[in-house]
Amino acid sequence: MFHREYVREKMPLIGMGTWQIRKEEILHKVIDEGLRKGYRFIDTAQVYGNEAAIGRILGYLLPQHNLKREDIWITSKLAPANAGAAAARKSIEDSLKHLQVDYIDLLLIHWPGSSLKSENPKNKILREESWKIMGEMMKEGKLKSIGVSNFEISHLEELKKVSNVVPAVNQVEYHPHFHQDDLVKYCNDNNIHFQAYSSLGSPTYREKLSKEPVIIKLAEKYGVSVPVLLLGFAYCQGISILPRTTNSEHVVCNYEVTKLSISENDISLMLALKVEHKTCWDPRVVV
């Protein structure tokens, strides 16, 4: 199966984000509750420092929930420090060992840059080398699909010039106060699945985003919490989401978005908001 078809057919639209969750006890609780509720997708990354914990947890929990490896979707990401031919392969092999799996469903280049400064032209060379290695490992069956994260249109266009392998996914920040409509259109036009992170605005901006009058009004209209409405902004557009929480109750509440159906008109109301506030690292500075 071609890797973009694999994503389209196999990847759930909602996953459990694990950024900043390193305590194994907390990870165990939220993954356990998530599997019980119906989540079948876990998103991690080399820089999160929790791949090994997730591997141990899944090794224990999957049999407890009568699940097999193939029932679960796992996404991980190549760390900026591991960009380039010299480090990429070894770090991905390490990720496979940490996660205790024979394959990773989706491996993303986490960031268009590297450990070098953003303006260093070698960043372009390193991400091209990473992409080549990932393509090789996909042919070997160690990666079922490959994609990118935090890539701008310029980065995607450069990748197109050096490879005929199109990314299956571009995972970026996306919420009503930061929706890159041009990037969404580009991804849709090029059959790249657009995936959202920081749907609630990230910890530093969550409170302000949740006070947006349009968001509050629509949450009341649909009879859901503001977080679920914010998740629905992407989810109801067919954009996959990765809510992250350390609270088992929130794991359950967030899953309510799968029952939500926001009208196109109300999605348009949120897309019409003129605020543009990026809460996470900004790839627009990376050459």
Coordinates of C-alpha atoms in Angstrom, one line a residue:
M1 CA 0.0 0.0 0.0
F2 CA 1.4 3.4 -1.0
H3 CA 2.3 5.4 2.1
R4 CA -0.2 8.2 1.7
E5 CA -3.0 5.7 1.2
Y6 CA -1.8 3.9 4.3
V7 CA -2.3 7.2 6.3
R8 CA -5.7 7.9 4.7
E9 CA -7.0 4.4 5.4
K10 CA -5.4 3.6 8.7
M11 CA -4.7 6.7 10.7
P12 CA -7.5 7.8 13.2
L13 CA -8.5 11.4 13.2
I14 CA -7.9 11.7 16.9
G15 CA -4.7 10.8 18.8
M16 CA -3.2 11.2 22.2
G17 CA -0.5 13.8 22.3
T18 CA 2.3 13.1 24.8
W19 CA 4.4 16.3 24.6
Q20 CA 5.9 17.2 28.0
I21 CA 4.7 14.0 29.7
R22 CA 7.7 12.2 30.9
K23 CA 6.5 10.7 34.2
E24 CA 5.7 7.1 33.3
E25 CA 3.0 6.8 36.0
I26 CA 1.0 9.6 34.4
L27 CA 1.6 8.3 30.9
H28 CA 0.4 4.9 31.9
K29 CA -2.8 6.4 33.4
V30 CA -3.7 8.5 30.4
I31 CA -2.9 5.9 27.8
D32 CA -4.8 3.2 29.8
E33 CA -7.9 5.5 30.0
G34 CA -7.4 6.5 26.3
L35 CA -7.4 2.9 25.1
R36 CA -10.4 2.1 27.3
K37 CA -12.3 5.1 25.8
G38 CA -11.4 4.2 22.2
Y39 CA -8.2 6.0 21.2
R40 CA -6.0 4.0 19.0
F41 CA -3.4 6.6 18.1
I42 CA -0.4 7.8 20.1
D43 CA 1.8 10.7 19.0
T44 CA 5.3 11.0 20.4
A45 CA 8.7 12.3 19.3
Q46 CA 12.4 11.7 20.0
V47 CA 12.7 15.1 21.7
Y48 CA 9.8 14.3 24.1
G49 CA 12.0 11.8 25.9
N50 CA 9.2 9.3 26.5
E51 CA 9.4 6.8 23.6
A52 CA 10.9 4.1 25.9
A53 CA 8.2 4.7 28.5
I54 CA 5.5 4.4 25.9
G55 CA 7.1 1.2 24.6
R56 CA 6.9 -0.3 28.1
I57 CA 3.4 0.9 28.7
L58 CA 2.0 -0.5 25.4
G59 CA 3.8 -3.7 26.0
Y60 CA 1.8 -4.1 29.2
L61 CA -1.5 -2.4 28.2
L62 CA -2.2 -3.8 24.8
P63 CA -2.8 -7.4 26.1
Q64 CA -4.9 -5.9 28.9
H65 CA -7.2 -4.3 26.4
N66 CA -7.2 -7.3 24.0
L67 CA -5.3 -5.3 21.4
K68 CA -2.4 -6.1 19.1
R69 CA 0.4 -3.9 17.8
E70 CA -1.5 -3.5 14.4
D71 CA -4.5 -2.1 16.2
I72 CA -2.5 0.9 17.4
W73 CA -1.2 3.8 15.3
I74 CA 2.2 5.3 16.5
T75 CA 3.6 8.5 15.2
S76 CA 7.1 9.7 16.2
K77 CA 9.3 12.5 15.0
L78 CA 13.0 12.8 14.0
A79 CA 14.6 15.3 16.4
P80 CA 16.3 18.5 14.9
A81 CA 19.6 17.4 16.5
N82 CA 19.4 14.1 14.5
A83 CA 18.8 15.7 11.1
G84 CA 21.1 14.5 8.3
A85 CA 22.4 11.3 7.0
A86 CA 24.9 10.8 9.8
A87 CA 22.4 10.7 12.7
A88 CA 19.0 10.1 11.2
R89 CA 19.1 6.3 10.7
K90 CA 20.6 5.5 14.0
S91 CA 18.2 7.7 15.9
I92 CA 15.2 6.1 14.1
E93 CA 16.6 2.6 14.9
D94 CA 16.8 3.7 18.5
S95 CA 13.2 4.9 18.4
L96 CA 12.1 1.5 17.1
K97 CA 14.0 -0.2 20.0
H98 CA 12.6 2.3 22.6
L99 CA 9.0 1.8 21.4
Q100 CA 9.6 -2.0 21.2
V101 CA 8.1 -2.2 17.7
D102 CA 9.2 -3.6 14.3
Y103 CA 7.8 -0.6 12.5
I104 CA 6.5 3.0 13.2
D105 CA 3.3 3.9 11.4
L106 CA 4.3 7.5 10.7
L107 CA 7.7 9.1 11.2
L108 CA 7.9 12.9 10.7
I109 CA 10.8 15.3 10.4
H110 CA 10.0 17.3 13.5
W111 CA 11.3 20.7 12.3
P112 CA 12.7 22.0 9.0
G113 CA 15.8 23.2 10.8
S114 CA 18.5 21.4 12.8
S115 CA 20.8 22.1 15.7
L116 CA 22.3 24.8 13.4
K117 CA 21.0 28.4 13.4
S118 CA 17.8 29.0 11.5
E119 CA 19.5 31.1 8.8
N120 CA 22.2 28.5 8.1
P121 CA 21.7 27.2 4.5
K122 CA 22.9 23.7 5.6
N123 CA 19.5 23.2 7.2
K124 CA 18.1 22.5 3.7
I125 CA 20.8 19.9 3.0
L126 CA 20.3 18.2 6.3
R127 CA 16.5 17.9 5.9
E128 CA 17.0 16.5 2.4
E129 CA 19.4 13.9 3.8
S130 CA 16.9 13.0 6.5
W131 CA 14.1 12.6 4.0
K132 CA 16.3 10.3 1.9
I133 CA 17.1 8.1 4.9
M134 CA 13.4 8.0 5.9
G135 CA 12.5 6.9 2.4
E136 CA 15.0 4.1 2.5
M137 CA 13.7 2.9 5.9
M138 CA 10.1 3.0 4.5
K139 CA 11.2 0.7 1.7
E140 CA 12.7 -1.6 4.3
G141 CA 9.3 -1.7 6.1
K142 CA 10.6 -0.1 9.3
L143 CA 8.5 3.0 8.6
K144 CA 5.0 2.6 7.1
S145 CA 4.7 6.2 6.1
I146 CA 6.7 9.4 6.4
G147 CA 5.9 13.1 6.7
V148 CA 6.9 16.4 8.1
S149 CA 6.0 18.7 10.9
N150 CA 6.2 22.5 11.1
F151 CA 7.0 22.8 7.3
E152 CA 6.0 25.9 5.4
I153 CA 5.0 25.9 1.7
S154 CA 8.6 26.9 0.8
H155 CA 10.0 23.9 2.7
L156 CA 7.5 21.6 1.0
E157 CA 8.3 23.0 -2.4
E158 CA 12.0 22.5 -1.9
L159 CA 11.4 18.9 -0.9
K160 CA 9.4 18.3 -4.0
K161 CA 12.4 19.4 -6.1
V162 CA 14.7 16.7 -4.7
S163 CA 12.4 13.8 -4.1
N164 CA 9.4 12.2 -5.8
V165 CA 8.2 11.0 -2.4
V166 CA 5.5 13.4 -1.2
P167 CA 5.0 13.7 2.6
A168 CA 1.9 11.9 3.8
V169 CA 1.3 14.4 6.6
N170 CA 2.3 17.9 7.6
Q171 CA 1.7 18.4 11.4
V172 CA 1.5 22.1 12.4
E173 CA 0.0 24.4 14.9
Y174 CA -3.7 25.1 14.0
H175 CA -6.5 26.8 16.0
P176 CA -9.0 29.6 15.4
H177 CA -6.3 32.2 16.2
F178 CA -3.7 30.6 14.0
H179 CA -5.1 28.9 10.9
Q180 CA -2.7 29.1 7.9
D181 CA -5.3 28.9 5.2
D182 CA -2.7 29.0 2.4
L183 CA -0.8 26.1 3.9
V184 CA -4.0 24.1 4.4
K185 CA -5.0 24.7 0.8
Y186 CA -1.5 23.8 -0.4
C187 CA -1.6 20.5 1.5
N188 CA -5.0 19.6 0.3
D189 CA -4.1 20.4 -3.3
N190 CA -1.0 18.2 -3.0
N191 CA -2.7 15.3 -1.2
I192 CA -0.8 15.9 2.0
H193 CA -2.9 15.3 5.1
F194 CA -3.0 18.4 7.3
Q195 CA -2.7 17.6 11.0
A196 CA -3.2 20.0 13.9
Y197 CA -1.3 20.3 17.1
S198 CA -1.9 22.9 19.9
S199 CA -5.6 22.9 19.0
L200 CA -6.4 24.6 22.4
G201 CA -3.7 27.2 21.9
S202 CA -0.9 25.6 24.0
P203 CA -0.4 26.2 27.7
T204 CA 0.7 29.8 27.3
Y205 CA -2.2 30.9 25.2
R206 CA -5.0 28.5 26.1
E207 CA -6.8 30.9 28.5
K208 CA -6.9 33.8 26.1
L209 CA -8.1 31.6 23.2
S210 CA -10.8 30.1 25.4
K211 CA -12.2 33.6 26.1
E212 CA -12.8 34.4 22.4
P213 CA -16.5 35.4 22.3
V214 CA -17.2 33.5 19.1
I215 CA -15.8 30.3 20.6
I216 CA -17.8 30.7 23.8
K217 CA -21.0 31.3 21.8
L218 CA -20.5 28.3 19.6
A219 CA -19.7 26.0 22.5
E220 CA -23.0 27.0 24.1
K221 CA -24.8 26.5 20.8
Y222 CA -23.5 22.9 20.4
G223 CA -23.7 22.1 24.1
V224 CA -20.1 21.2 24.5
S225 CA -17.1 22.5 26.5
V226 CA -14.8 25.1 25.0
P227 CA -12.0 22.6 24.7
V228 CA -14.2 20.2 22.7
L229 CA -15.4 23.0 20.5
L230 CA -11.8 24.0 19.8
L231 CA -10.9 20.4 19.0
G232 CA -13.9 20.3 16.7
F233 CA -12.7 23.3 14.8
A234 CA -10.1 21.1 13.1
Y235 CA -11.7 17.7 13.5
C236 CA -14.9 18.7 11.8
Q237 CA -12.9 19.8 8.8
G238 CA -11.3 16.4 8.5
I239 CA -8.1 17.7 10.1
S240 CA -6.7 15.2 12.6
I241 CA -6.0 16.3 16.1
L242 CA -3.7 15.4 19.0
P243 CA -5.1 16.6 22.3
R244 CA -2.5 16.3 25.1
T245 CA -3.4 16.0 28.7
T246 CA -2.1 14.6 32.0
N247 CA -5.7 14.3 33.3
S248 CA -7.5 11.0 32.7
E249 CA -10.9 12.8 33.0
H250 CA -9.8 15.1 30.2
V251 CA -8.8 12.1 28.0
V252 CA -12.5 11.0 28.2
C253 CA -13.9 14.5 27.7
N254 CA -11.7 15.3 24.7
Y255 CA -13.0 12.1 22.9
E256 CA -16.5 13.7 22.9
V257 CA -15.3 15.6 19.8
T258 CA -15.9 12.4 17.8
K259 CA -19.6 12.9 18.2
L260 CA -19.5 16.6 17.3
S261 CA -20.6 18.0 13.9
I262 CA -20.0 21.7 13.4
S263 CA -21.7 23.3 10.4
E264 CA -19.7 24.8 7.6
N265 CA -21.2 28.2 8.4
D266 CA -19.9 28.0 12.0
I267 CA -16.5 26.8 10.9
S268 CA -16.4 29.8 8.6
L269 CA -17.2 32.1 11.6
M270 CA -14.1 30.8 13.3
L271 CA -12.0 31.0 10.1
A272 CA -13.1 34.7 9.8
L273 CA -11.5 35.7 13.1
K274 CA -8.8 38.2 12.3
V275 CA -6.5 37.4 15.2
E276 CA -3.2 35.7 14.2
H277 CA -1.2 34.5 17.2
K278 CA 1.4 31.8 16.9
T279 CA 2.0 30.1 20.3
C280 CA 4.7 27.7 19.4
W281 CA 8.1 27.7 17.6
D282 CA 8.0 29.5 14.3
P283 CA 9.4 27.7 11.2
R284 CA 9.0 30.8 9.0
V285 CA 12.5 31.8 10.1
V286 CA 14.2 28.6 8.9
V287 CA 15.8 28.7 5.5

